[in-house]
């Protein structure tokens, strides 16, 4: 069933469709009276809507069901990525949203071939936020990840609160055979989730651009107690590594 | 270091560069005498080469080191995918190769929007094989995955030997909360790898196109003892699901 995210919760059983939904549900999808779709507001409840009337510029619907499903990862994952060339940031947001990421922060890293200035970043973030929303709708999530931009890795640290677990995917660690850090962190998280069911756990994972990190960037991360982890013995492209981490996390915490 | 795959093993210490390498290493990368790169042949050994002489149409090199590293997954994974629209098959091969897949088989599934005829399939497979080779070089693998085409799911079963473990990523199973099959299979594989270090283990994983499987296709797979598994509570696009499986497998068997 088609899913839409809305800005404000629907609190009455019958209501007028918000304009952002009206256009897509009626003009694009040609839904008529009796058609059903799902809406999700900031309350993260999945409400099944049936269209009750359609006019030229407006339409009404009623809530026919509220579905109690939580498709979100049990941990809030923030993906911090150095800006990569081409459409790689878009792929990271699209696929990362499918895989359950909670937030994306892109930063101009020392080795980013493409650097964003403030003007470009505003446009890019707007576009990436739209991609996140579409991907979250398709993935049937109840939450749209937030996309942010920082002009440097230092700015990331100035603006982002330290989370419970912080990892950096570092190629040199992988080359030296580091193969237990991610697994250790996920075991710890799993244990805490079993014990403290109400606790909200946050993990932040840092990734470089195509060219990798500079010594200074790695030093800065170590100063912030970020642990270097390997993601297996093969070299992954910049846009693949975040997806590996999210899939591993989902497998470890959601499957079996 | 740049890596090249070659068709025939180099068995002498000094040798003439094979033509497929000469063009890229000398004309494109402009390597001069003394430059180094890696070659990998069917023996899967990583040989570090130093260029010893360069002429207009030919160049010579010598082996200066043989690196003993195995970056391959401990299991041979075959990814069987319904053909998807656009460049999705290319993305599956590129990212799946980075993540360690051993073989790809694409088939015309009942709900494939784009179907390949024999002529189109020949061209496509050739292109996908090239993508696999480039991705394997970039990922620093010692093996290039093989890409194949079958005109239907039945043809897949006629041509492909049954492997030790066979899974199908089935959305309906995921919806019904199936969340233990993949983890069970990976635990069994892990146990066998610890016990029988010489044994080669094979896993085949089936995926549908965007539209998913038909009832008949699911029935056919069940008849072949393929087990349905969920890949978490979010809906993934056709090209994302194989990457999830490969990352989960690498995490489970290679990390910690």
Tab-separated table of C-alpha atoms in Angstrom:
chain	number	residue	atom	x	y	z
A	1	UNK	CA	0.000	0.000	0.000
A	2	UNK	CA	1.252	3.510	-0.836
A	3	UNK	CA	2.629	5.318	2.207
A	4	UNK	CA	2.868	9.094	2.773
A	5	UNK	CA	4.633	11.042	5.468
A	6	UNK	CA	2.776	14.113	6.793
A	7	UNK	CA	4.043	17.066	8.857
A	8	UNK	CA	1.228	17.108	11.445
A	9	UNK	CA	-0.517	14.198	13.109
A	10	UNK	CA	-4.115	13.494	12.073
A	11	UNK	CA	-6.138	13.464	15.295
A	12	UNK	CA	-9.746	13.328	14.029
A	13	UNK	CA	-11.269	10.252	12.368
A	14	UNK	CA	-12.482	12.272	9.353
A	15	UNK	CA	-10.286	15.002	7.887
A	16	UNK	CA	-9.286	16.978	4.781
A	17	UNK	CA	-6.187	15.550	3.061
A	18	UNK	CA	-3.132	17.779	3.612
A	19	UNK	CA	-2.151	19.532	0.341
A	20	UNK	CA	1.176	17.627	0.051
A	21	UNK	CA	-0.773	14.364	-0.060
A	22	UNK	CA	-3.717	15.581	-2.122
A	23	UNK	CA	-1.568	16.270	-5.170
A	24	UNK	CA	0.110	12.849	-5.271
A	25	UNK	CA	-2.799	10.702	-4.036
A	26	UNK	CA	-5.483	12.292	-6.238
A	27	UNK	CA	-3.774	13.944	-9.227
A	28	UNK	CA	-0.872	11.516	-9.712
A	29	UNK	CA	-2.192	8.195	-8.360
A	30	UNK	CA	-5.809	8.979	-9.377
A	31	UNK	CA	-7.238	7.585	-6.132
A	32	UNK	CA	-11.060	7.711	-6.086
A	33	UNK	CA	-13.576	7.456	-3.248
A	34	UNK	CA	-12.993	4.142	-1.457
A	35	UNK	CA	-9.257	3.941	-2.307
A	36	UNK	CA	-6.907	3.304	0.596
A	37	UNK	CA	-3.379	4.364	1.480
A	38	UNK	CA	-1.282	4.831	4.586
A	39	UNK	CA	-0.126	8.008	6.302
A	40	UNK	CA	2.495	8.396	8.993
A	41	UNK	CA	2.891	11.575	11.050
A	42	UNK	CA	5.375	12.653	13.710
A	43	UNK	CA	3.607	10.218	16.102
A	44	UNK	CA	5.043	7.396	13.899
A	45	UNK	CA	1.700	5.560	13.841
A	46	UNK	CA	0.699	3.948	10.555
A	47	UNK	CA	-2.866	5.096	9.838
A	48	UNK	CA	-4.772	3.434	6.996
A	49	UNK	CA	-6.886	6.069	5.245
A	50	UNK	CA	-9.894	5.586	2.994
A	51	UNK	CA	-10.815	8.419	0.619
A	52	UNK	CA	-14.387	9.573	1.422
A	53	UNK	CA	-14.839	12.437	-1.073
A	54	UNK	CA	-12.886	14.036	-3.927
A	55	UNK	CA	-13.338	17.584	-5.288
A	56	UNK	CA	-11.230	19.527	-7.795
A	57	UNK	CA	-8.865	21.081	-5.263
A	58	UNK	CA	-9.469	19.088	-2.125
A	59	UNK	CA	-10.387	15.637	-0.846
A	60	UNK	CA	-11.441	14.075	2.441
A	61	UNK	CA	-10.528	10.812	4.097
A	62	UNK	CA	-11.195	8.832	7.220
A	63	UNK	CA	-8.960	6.630	9.363
A	64	UNK	CA	-10.062	3.006	8.938
A	65	UNK	CA	-7.225	1.302	10.787
A	66	UNK	CA	-4.126	1.998	12.836
A	67	UNK	CA	-1.355	-0.545	12.283
A	68	UNK	CA	0.936	-1.317	15.183
A	69	UNK	CA	4.227	-2.244	13.510
A	70	UNK	CA	7.685	-0.873	14.212
A	71	UNK	CA	10.004	-1.290	11.216
A	72	UNK	CA	12.723	0.974	12.693
A	73	UNK	CA	16.166	-0.247	13.771
A	74	UNK	CA	16.337	-0.638	17.559
A	75	UNK	CA	19.308	1.783	17.601
A	76	UNK	CA	19.527	5.296	16.190
A	77	UNK	CA	22.353	5.186	13.639
A	78	UNK	CA	23.971	8.379	12.381
A	79	UNK	CA	26.016	7.989	9.206
A	80	UNK	CA	28.739	10.661	8.894
A	81	UNK	CA	30.257	10.670	5.392
A	82	UNK	CA	32.920	12.652	3.607
A	83	UNK	CA	31.436	14.124	0.434
A	84	UNK	CA	32.002	11.903	-2.598
A	85	UNK	CA	31.821	12.642	-6.302
A	86	UNK	CA	28.813	12.283	-8.596
A	87	UNK	CA	25.587	10.804	-7.283
A	88	UNK	CA	27.263	8.889	-4.467
A	89	UNK	CA	25.775	11.021	-1.670
A	90	UNK	CA	22.334	10.337	-3.204
A	91	UNK	CA	22.960	6.591	-3.282
A	92	UNK	CA	24.153	6.632	0.331
A	93	UNK	CA	20.969	8.412	1.435
A	94	UNK	CA	18.622	6.273	-0.681
A	95	UNK	CA	20.087	2.893	0.236
A	96	UNK	CA	21.002	3.947	3.783
A	97	UNK	CA	17.369	4.951	4.365
A	98	UNK	CA	16.171	1.559	3.084
A	99	UNK	CA	18.598	-0.040	5.527
A	100	UNK	CA	17.305	1.942	8.502
A	101	UNK	CA	19.698	4.886	9.084
A	102	UNK	CA	18.388	7.561	11.477
A	103	UNK	CA	20.474	10.522	10.319
A	104	UNK	CA	23.044	11.459	7.661
A	105	UNK	CA	25.743	14.098	8.046
A	106	UNK	CA	27.875	14.952	5.015
A	107	UNK	CA	31.077	16.931	5.488
A	108	UNK	CA	33.810	18.405	3.294
A	109	UNK	CA	36.709	16.140	4.113
A	110	UNK	CA	40.319	16.986	3.284
A	111	UNK	CA	40.365	14.464	0.422
A	112	UNK	CA	36.853	15.143	-0.948
A	113	UNK	CA	37.300	15.768	-4.676
A	114	UNK	CA	34.017	17.717	-4.724
A	115	UNK	CA	33.671	20.264	-1.913
A	116	UNK	CA	30.318	21.924	-1.188
A	117	UNK	CA	30.084	25.618	-0.356
A	118	UNK	CA	27.152	26.857	1.751
A	119	UNK	CA	24.978	27.672	-1.258
A	120	UNK	CA	25.563	24.321	-2.938
A	121	UNK	CA	25.133	22.497	0.373
A	122	UNK	CA	21.696	24.062	0.959
A	123	UNK	CA	20.459	22.837	-2.425
A	124	UNK	CA	22.070	19.414	-2.007
A	125	UNK	CA	20.668	18.854	1.495
A	126	UNK	CA	17.191	19.823	0.284
A	127	UNK	CA	17.445	17.295	-2.536
A	128	UNK	CA	18.899	14.577	-0.282
A	129	UNK	CA	16.121	15.185	2.271
A	130	UNK	CA	13.559	14.585	-0.487
A	131	UNK	CA	15.358	11.369	-1.500
A	132	UNK	CA	15.309	10.258	2.156
A	133	UNK	CA	11.559	10.885	2.343
A	134	UNK	CA	10.817	8.922	-0.852
A	135	UNK	CA	13.065	6.061	0.246
A	136	UNK	CA	11.463	5.977	3.720
A	137	UNK	CA	7.995	5.793	2.097
A	138	UNK	CA	9.090	2.962	-0.226
A	139	UNK	CA	10.839	1.097	2.602
A	140	UNK	CA	7.664	1.381	4.692
A	141	UNK	CA	9.465	3.111	7.518
A	142	UNK	CA	7.675	5.302	10.080
A	143	UNK	CA	10.436	7.894	10.265
A	144	UNK	CA	12.301	10.006	7.712
A	145	UNK	CA	16.045	10.272	8.407
A	146	UNK	CA	17.356	13.825	8.775
A	147	UNK	CA	20.104	14.978	6.367
A	148	UNK	CA	22.650	17.576	7.518
A	149	UNK	CA	25.812	19.224	6.203
A	150	UNK	CA	28.963	20.328	8.021
A	151	UNK	CA	31.732	22.263	6.316
A	152	UNK	CA	34.473	20.134	7.942
A	153	UNK	CA	35.041	17.173	10.225
A	154	UNK	CA	35.833	19.614	13.103
A	155	UNK	CA	32.430	21.210	12.566
A	156	UNK	CA	30.831	17.769	12.866
A	157	UNK	CA	32.337	17.475	16.348
A	158	UNK	CA	31.261	21.017	17.313
A	159	UNK	CA	27.664	20.372	16.300
A	160	UNK	CA	26.957	16.750	17.022
A	161	UNK	CA	26.484	15.359	20.522
A	162	UNK	CA	28.651	12.405	21.379
A	163	UNK	CA	26.648	9.187	21.028
A	164	UNK	CA	26.894	5.945	23.022
A	165	UNK	CA	29.026	4.197	20.408
A	166	UNK	CA	31.276	5.808	17.821
A	167	UNK	CA	33.070	3.955	15.071
A	168	UNK	CA	35.157	4.903	12.065
A	169	UNK	CA	35.496	2.576	9.100
A	170	UNK	CA	39.226	2.815	8.508
A	171	UNK	CA	40.850	1.028	5.579
A	172	UNK	CA	44.240	0.868	7.289
A	173	UNK	CA	42.691	-0.955	10.272
A	174	UNK	CA	41.103	-3.439	7.905
A	175	UNK	CA	44.477	-3.955	6.167
A	176	UNK	CA	46.087	-4.653	9.533
A	177	UNK	CA	43.469	-7.321	10.098
A	178	UNK	CA	41.148	-5.485	12.546
A	179	UNK	CA	38.114	-7.749	12.510
A	180	UNK	CA	36.497	-7.661	15.928
A	181	UNK	CA	35.582	-4.059	16.812
A	182	UNK	CA	32.223	-3.926	15.000
A	183	UNK	CA	31.223	-7.307	16.313
A	184	UNK	CA	32.178	-6.288	19.888
A	185	UNK	CA	30.149	-3.069	19.716
A	186	UNK	CA	27.114	-4.877	18.295
A	187	UNK	CA	27.328	-7.527	21.041
A	188	UNK	CA	27.383	-4.796	23.681
A	189	UNK	CA	24.386	-3.077	22.092
A	190	UNK	CA	22.500	-6.372	21.892
A	191	UNK	CA	23.114	-7.035	25.565
A	192	UNK	CA	21.928	-3.569	26.538
A	193	UNK	CA	18.799	-3.866	24.371
A	194	UNK	CA	17.903	-7.093	26.136
A	195	UNK	CA	18.421	-5.579	29.600
A	196	UNK	CA	17.209	-2.000	29.205
A	197	UNK	CA	14.250	-2.133	26.857
A	198	UNK	CA	13.329	1.542	27.365
A	199	UNK	CA	16.789	2.967	26.774
A	200	UNK	CA	17.431	4.707	23.468
A	201	UNK	CA	20.855	3.745	22.162
A	202	UNK	CA	22.760	5.809	19.601
A	203	UNK	CA	25.601	4.804	17.309
A	204	UNK	CA	27.543	7.163	15.069
A	205	UNK	CA	29.655	5.761	12.242
A	206	UNK	CA	32.213	7.851	10.333
A	207	UNK	CA	33.236	7.210	6.721
A	208	UNK	CA	35.749	8.919	4.461
A	209	UNK	CA	35.339	9.960	0.806
A	210	UNK	CA	36.887	7.952	-2.085
A	211	UNK	CA	40.390	9.088	-1.152
A	212	UNK	CA	40.064	8.022	2.492
A	213	UNK	CA	41.039	9.964	5.609
A	214	UNK	CA	44.135	12.096	6.160
A	215	UNK	CA	46.363	11.447	9.177
A	216	UNK	CA	45.009	14.642	10.802
A	217	UNK	CA	41.403	13.488	10.408
A	218	UNK	CA	42.167	10.099	11.944
A	219	UNK	CA	43.997	11.861	14.792
A	220	UNK	CA	40.981	14.136	15.392
A	221	UNK	CA	38.679	11.109	15.555
A	222	UNK	CA	40.952	9.242	17.949
A	223	UNK	CA	40.948	12.337	20.202
A	224	UNK	CA	37.157	12.042	20.258
A	225	UNK	CA	37.374	8.407	21.411
A	226	UNK	CA	36.116	7.056	18.089
A	227	UNK	CA	37.126	3.454	17.574
A	228	UNK	CA	38.590	2.293	14.253
A	229	UNK	CA	36.950	-0.806	12.818
A	230	UNK	CA	37.562	-2.993	9.782
A	231	UNK	CA	34.668	-4.062	7.569
A	232	UNK	CA	36.165	-7.224	6.132
A	233	UNK	CA	39.132	-8.015	3.883
A	234	UNK	CA	37.858	-6.484	0.624
A	235	UNK	CA	38.219	-2.808	-0.326
A	236	UNK	CA	34.778	-1.216	-0.585
A	237	UNK	CA	33.876	1.949	-2.437
A	238	UNK	CA	32.982	5.011	-0.364
A	239	UNK	CA	29.246	4.504	-0.937
A	240	UNK	CA	29.268	0.776	-0.128
A	241	UNK	CA	30.868	0.869	3.337
A	242	UNK	CA	27.920	2.623	5.120
A	243	UNK	CA	25.521	0.080	3.596
A	244	UNK	CA	27.684	-2.792	4.847
A	245	UNK	CA	27.607	-1.360	8.372
A	246	UNK	CA	23.825	-0.847	8.349
A	247	UNK	CA	23.144	-4.341	6.982
A	248	UNK	CA	25.491	-5.911	9.555
A	249	UNK	CA	23.746	-3.961	12.306
A	250	UNK	CA	20.284	-5.003	11.118
A	251	UNK	CA	21.356	-8.636	10.798
A	252	UNK	CA	22.936	-8.636	14.232
A	253	UNK	CA	20.108	-6.866	16.089
A	254	UNK	CA	16.978	-7.737	14.106
A	255	UNK	CA	17.503	-11.254	12.775
A	256	UNK	CA	17.757	-14.235	15.073
B	1	UNK	CA	48.451	-0.518	-5.740
B	2	UNK	CA	46.748	-1.085	-9.105
B	3	UNK	CA	45.643	-4.688	-9.593
B	4	UNK	CA	45.091	-6.541	-12.876
B	5	UNK	CA	43.552	-9.911	-13.560
B	6	UNK	CA	45.246	-12.026	-16.243
B	7	UNK	CA	43.996	-15.090	-18.113
B	8	UNK	CA	47.121	-17.225	-17.715
B	9	UNK	CA	49.407	-17.605	-14.734
B	10	UNK	CA	52.861	-16.020	-14.949
B	11	UNK	CA	55.336	-18.796	-14.138
B	12	UNK	CA	58.693	-17.206	-14.934
B	13	UNK	CA	60.285	-14.461	-12.867
B	14	UNK	CA	60.820	-12.220	-15.911
B	15	UNK	CA	58.166	-12.021	-18.627
B	16	UNK	CA	56.525	-9.911	-21.352
B	17	UNK	CA	53.371	-8.122	-20.140
B	18	UNK	CA	50.234	-9.727	-21.592
B	19	UNK	CA	48.598	-7.387	-24.165
B	20	UNK	CA	45.485	-6.795	-21.997
B	21	UNK	CA	47.715	-5.347	-19.272
B	22	UNK	CA	50.178	-3.563	-21.524
B	23	UNK	CA	47.568	-1.158	-22.848
B	24	UNK	CA	46.260	-0.073	-19.447
B	25	UNK	CA	49.511	-0.178	-17.470
B	26	UNK	CA	51.684	1.578	-20.076
B	27	UNK	CA	49.385	3.637	-22.331
B	28	UNK	CA	46.712	4.622	-19.801
B	29	UNK	CA	48.547	4.643	-16.455
B	30	UNK	CA	51.884	5.665	-18.063
B	31	UNK	CA	53.921	3.308	-15.904
B	32	UNK	CA	57.671	3.599	-16.543
B	33	UNK	CA	60.593	1.298	-15.750
B	34	UNK	CA	60.612	0.720	-11.982
B	35	UNK	CA	56.843	1.213	-11.544
B	36	UNK	CA	55.014	-1.520	-9.633
B	37	UNK	CA	51.552	-3.061	-9.836
B	38	UNK	CA	49.885	-6.341	-8.931
B	39	UNK	CA	48.669	-9.149	-11.154
B	40	UNK	CA	46.425	-12.057	-10.247
B	41	UNK	CA	45.993	-15.113	-12.449
B	42	UNK	CA	43.841	-18.225	-12.222
B	43	UNK	CA	46.179	-19.418	-9.409
B	44	UNK	CA	44.743	-16.541	-7.297
B	45	UNK	CA	48.209	-15.513	-6.103
B	46	UNK	CA	48.880	-11.788	-5.829
B	47	UNK	CA	52.160	-11.155	-7.658
B	48	UNK	CA	53.812	-7.743	-7.340
B	49	UNK	CA	55.370	-6.798	-10.673
B	50	UNK	CA	58.063	-4.241	-11.417
B	51	UNK	CA	58.336	-2.912	-14.959
B	52	UNK	CA	61.835	-3.696	-16.301
B	53	UNK	CA	61.620	-2.315	-19.864
B	54	UNK	CA	59.124	-0.403	-22.023
B	55	UNK	CA	59.012	-0.311	-25.828
B	56	UNK	CA	56.372	1.134	-28.180
B	57	UNK	CA	54.251	-2.013	-28.422
B	58	UNK	CA	55.503	-4.181	-25.613
B	59	UNK	CA	56.927	-4.093	-22.111
B	60	UNK	CA	58.613	-6.504	-19.720
B	61	UNK	CA	58.310	-7.006	-16.015
B	62	UNK	CA	59.598	-9.170	-13.225
B	63	UNK	CA	57.950	-10.624	-10.155
B	64	UNK	CA	59.344	-8.857	-7.072
B	65	UNK	CA	57.000	-10.279	-4.454
B	66	UNK	CA	54.163	-12.761	-3.962
B	67	UNK	CA	51.621	-11.639	-1.379
B	68	UNK	CA	49.888	-14.312	0.632
B	69	UNK	CA	46.489	-12.768	1.434
B	70	UNK	CA	43.034	-14.250	0.906
B	71	UNK	CA	40.383	-11.562	0.650
B	72	UNK	CA	37.668	-13.989	-0.561
B	73	UNK	CA	34.562	-14.927	1.429
B	74	UNK	CA	34.996	-18.359	3.069
B	75	UNK	CA	31.830	-19.515	1.253
B	76	UNK	CA	31.047	-19.441	-2.469
B	77	UNK	CA	27.909	-17.316	-2.770
B	78	UNK	CA	25.799	-17.405	-5.944
B	79	UNK	CA	23.353	-14.510	-6.305
B	80	UNK	CA	20.355	-15.427	-8.508
B	81	UNK	CA	18.345	-12.316	-9.437
B	82	UNK	CA	15.231	-11.595	-11.471
B	83	UNK	CA	16.083	-9.001	-14.110
B	84	UNK	CA	15.308	-5.466	-12.939
B	85	UNK	CA	14.882	-2.237	-14.876
B	86	UNK	CA	17.536	0.336	-15.740
B	87	UNK	CA	21.044	-0.048	-14.412
B	88	UNK	CA	20.026	-2.205	-11.443
B	89	UNK	CA	21.677	-5.385	-12.739
B	90	UNK	CA	24.900	-3.371	-13.118
B	91	UNK	CA	24.661	-2.066	-9.550
B	92	UNK	CA	24.022	-5.582	-8.231
B	93	UNK	CA	27.138	-6.898	-9.998
B	94	UNK	CA	29.344	-3.936	-9.051
B	95	UNK	CA	28.394	-3.768	-5.358
B	96	UNK	CA	27.915	-7.544	-5.036
B	97	UNK	CA	31.467	-8.065	-6.335
B	98	UNK	CA	32.812	-5.577	-3.773
B	99	UNK	CA	30.956	-7.557	-1.126
B	100	UNK	CA	32.455	-10.886	-2.197
B	101	UNK	CA	29.889	-12.691	-4.381
B	102	UNK	CA	31.243	-15.710	-6.295
B	103	UNK	CA	28.705	-15.870	-9.132
B	104	UNK	CA	25.697	-13.973	-10.487
B	105	UNK	CA	22.822	-15.519	-12.433
B	106	UNK	CA	20.185	-13.200	-13.903
B	107	UNK	CA	16.889	-14.651	-15.127
B	108	UNK	CA	13.721	-13.388	-16.817
B	109	UNK	CA	11.232	-13.666	-13.987
B	110	UNK	CA	7.466	-13.556	-14.518
B	111	UNK	CA	7.262	-10.032	-13.116
B	112	UNK	CA	10.449	-8.646	-14.721
B	113	UNK	CA	9.395	-5.416	-16.443
B	114	UNK	CA	12.406	-5.695	-18.763
B	115	UNK	CA	12.898	-9.162	-20.276
B	116	UNK	CA	16.120	-10.063	-22.070
B	117	UNK	CA	16.108	-12.080	-25.271
B	118	UNK	CA	19.158	-14.168	-26.174
B	119	UNK	CA	20.759	-11.405	-28.248
B	120	UNK	CA	20.302	-8.747	-25.576
B	121	UNK	CA	21.388	-11.179	-22.854
B	122	UNK	CA	24.692	-11.902	-24.645
B	123	UNK	CA	25.549	-8.196	-24.777
B	124	UNK	CA	24.396	-7.585	-21.214
B	125	UNK	CA	26.341	-10.516	-19.770
B	126	UNK	CA	29.477	-9.365	-21.574
B	127	UNK	CA	29.084	-5.879	-20.098
B	128	UNK	CA	28.273	-7.216	-16.614
B	129	UNK	CA	31.327	-9.512	-16.756
B	130	UNK	CA	33.498	-6.464	-17.495
B	131	UNK	CA	31.914	-4.605	-14.539
B	132	UNK	CA	32.610	-7.629	-12.314
B	133	UNK	CA	36.262	-7.636	-13.396
B	134	UNK	CA	36.723	-3.912	-12.715
B	135	UNK	CA	34.975	-4.175	-9.355
B	136	UNK	CA	37.068	-7.216	-8.381
B	137	UNK	CA	40.252	-5.281	-9.260
B	138	UNK	CA	39.139	-2.263	-7.209
B	139	UNK	CA	38.019	-4.433	-4.283
B	140	UNK	CA	41.441	-6.155	-4.337
B	141	UNK	CA	39.909	-9.570	-4.758
B	142	UNK	CA	41.815	-12.529	-6.221
B	143	UNK	CA	38.850	-13.892	-8.165
B	144	UNK	CA	36.426	-12.418	-10.701
B	145	UNK	CA	32.804	-13.543	-10.157
B	146	UNK	CA	31.193	-15.241	-13.163
B	147	UNK	CA	28.028	-13.677	-14.634
B	148	UNK	CA	25.406	-15.905	-16.308
B	149	UNK	CA	21.930	-15.577	-17.801
B	150	UNK	CA	18.980	-17.962	-17.764
B	151	UNK	CA	15.805	-17.325	-19.723
B	152	UNK	CA	13.578	-18.394	-16.806
B	153	UNK	CA	13.645	-19.585	-13.215
B	154	UNK	CA	13.051	-23.183	-14.412
B	155	UNK	CA	16.148	-22.869	-16.591
B	156	UNK	CA	18.132	-21.813	-13.529
B	157	UNK	CA	17.195	-25.108	-11.881
B	158	UNK	CA	18.019	-27.106	-15.019
B	159	UNK	CA	21.490	-25.576	-15.278
B	160	UNK	CA	22.653	-24.945	-11.766
B	161	UNK	CA	23.786	-27.649	-9.399
B	162	UNK	CA	22.100	-27.669	-6.038
B	163	UNK	CA	24.334	-26.045	-3.442
B	164	UNK	CA	24.732	-26.810	0.279
B	165	UNK	CA	22.452	-23.976	1.357
B	166	UNK	CA	19.689	-22.354	-0.674
B	167	UNK	CA	17.713	-19.319	0.415
B	168	UNK	CA	15.116	-17.073	-1.151
B	169	UNK	CA	14.582	-13.522	0.104
B	170	UNK	CA	10.818	-13.436	0.237
B	171	UNK	CA	8.984	-10.268	1.197
B	172	UNK	CA	5.896	-12.136	2.403
B	173	UNK	CA	8.038	-14.139	4.835
B	174	UNK	CA	9.531	-10.907	6.154
B	175	UNK	CA	6.017	-9.460	6.567
B	176	UNK	CA	4.991	-12.525	8.548
B	177	UNK	CA	7.928	-11.860	10.851
B	178	UNK	CA	10.364	-14.535	9.576
B	179	UNK	CA	13.581	-13.416	11.243
B	180	UNK	CA	15.674	-16.458	12.050
B	181	UNK	CA	16.316	-18.432	8.836
B	182	UNK	CA	19.347	-16.464	7.616
B	183	UNK	CA	20.881	-16.410	11.061
B	184	UNK	CA	20.356	-20.195	11.426
B	185	UNK	CA	21.994	-20.925	8.078
B	186	UNK	CA	24.954	-18.669	8.837
B	187	UNK	CA	25.428	-20.332	12.251
B	188	UNK	CA	25.475	-23.753	10.576
B	189	UNK	CA	28.014	-22.563	8.010
B	190	UNK	CA	30.180	-21.021	10.740
B	191	UNK	CA	30.188	-24.274	12.667
B	192	UNK	CA	31.124	-26.268	9.577
B	193	UNK	CA	33.910	-23.845	8.666
B	194	UNK	CA	35.400	-24.281	12.121
B	195	UNK	CA	35.236	-28.063	11.929
B	196	UNK	CA	35.991	-28.813	8.283
B	197	UNK	CA	38.587	-26.297	7.198
B	198	UNK	CA	39.203	-27.926	3.806
B	199	UNK	CA	35.537	-28.217	2.799
B	200	UNK	CA	34.241	-25.801	0.179
B	201	UNK	CA	30.773	-24.613	1.145
B	202	UNK	CA	28.322	-23.135	-1.342
B	203	UNK	CA	25.294	-20.935	-0.732
B	204	UNK	CA	22.807	-19.865	-3.390
B	205	UNK	CA	20.459	-16.960	-2.702
B	206	UNK	CA	17.431	-16.154	-4.895
B	207	UNK	CA	15.971	-12.676	-5.328
B	208	UNK	CA	12.971	-11.399	-7.284
B	209	UNK	CA	12.755	-8.328	-9.526
B	210	UNK	CA	11.009	-5.086	-8.349
B	211	UNK	CA	7.592	-6.711	-8.586
B	212	UNK	CA	8.557	-9.705	-6.460
B	213	UNK	CA	7.857	-13.391	-7.106
B	214	UNK	CA	4.673	-14.961	-8.462
B	215	UNK	CA	2.986	-17.780	-6.533
B	216	UNK	CA	4.219	-20.247	-9.181
B	217	UNK	CA	7.826	-19.128	-8.785
B	218	UNK	CA	7.665	-19.451	-5.000
B	219	UNK	CA	6.097	-22.901	-5.428
B	220	UNK	CA	8.914	-23.941	-7.797
B	221	UNK	CA	11.509	-22.824	-5.280
B	222	UNK	CA	9.830	-24.640	-2.403
B	223	UNK	CA	9.841	-27.814	-4.543
B	224	UNK	CA	13.601	-27.379	-4.819
B	225	UNK	CA	13.941	-27.197	-1.014
B	226	UNK	CA	14.831	-23.528	-1.030
B	227	UNK	CA	14.133	-21.900	2.311
B	228	UNK	CA	12.340	-18.552	2.509
B	229	UNK	CA	14.052	-15.976	4.695
B	230	UNK	CA	13.226	-12.457	5.824
B	231	UNK	CA	15.874	-9.736	5.662
B	232	UNK	CA	14.504	-7.453	8.372
B	233	UNK	CA	11.334	-5.388	8.798
B	234	UNK	CA	11.941	-2.760	6.111
B	235	UNK	CA	11.074	-3.166	2.434
B	236	UNK	CA	14.253	-3.115	0.352
B	237	UNK	CA	14.543	-2.390	-3.350
B	238	UNK	CA	15.410	-5.277	-5.642
B	239	UNK	CA	19.045	-4.194	-5.923
B	240	UNK	CA	19.541	-3.672	-2.176
B	241	UNK	CA	18.478	-7.094	-0.878
B	242	UNK	CA	21.447	-9.063	-2.368
B	243	UNK	CA	23.844	-6.520	-0.853
B	244	UNK	CA	22.202	-6.931	2.555
B	245	UNK	CA	22.655	-10.692	2.366
B	246	UNK	CA	26.308	-10.455	1.316
B	247	UNK	CA	27.137	-7.893	4.034
B	248	UNK	CA	25.363	-10.001	6.697
B	249	UNK	CA	27.293	-13.064	5.527
B	250	UNK	CA	30.637	-11.245	5.583
B	251	UNK	CA	29.897	-9.787	9.026
B	252	UNK	CA	28.848	-13.159	10.387
B	253	UNK	CA	31.721	-15.214	8.935
B	254	UNK	CA	34.609	-12.736	8.639
B	255	UNK	CA	34.259	-10.326	11.567
B	256	UNK	CA	34.645	-11.449	15.157
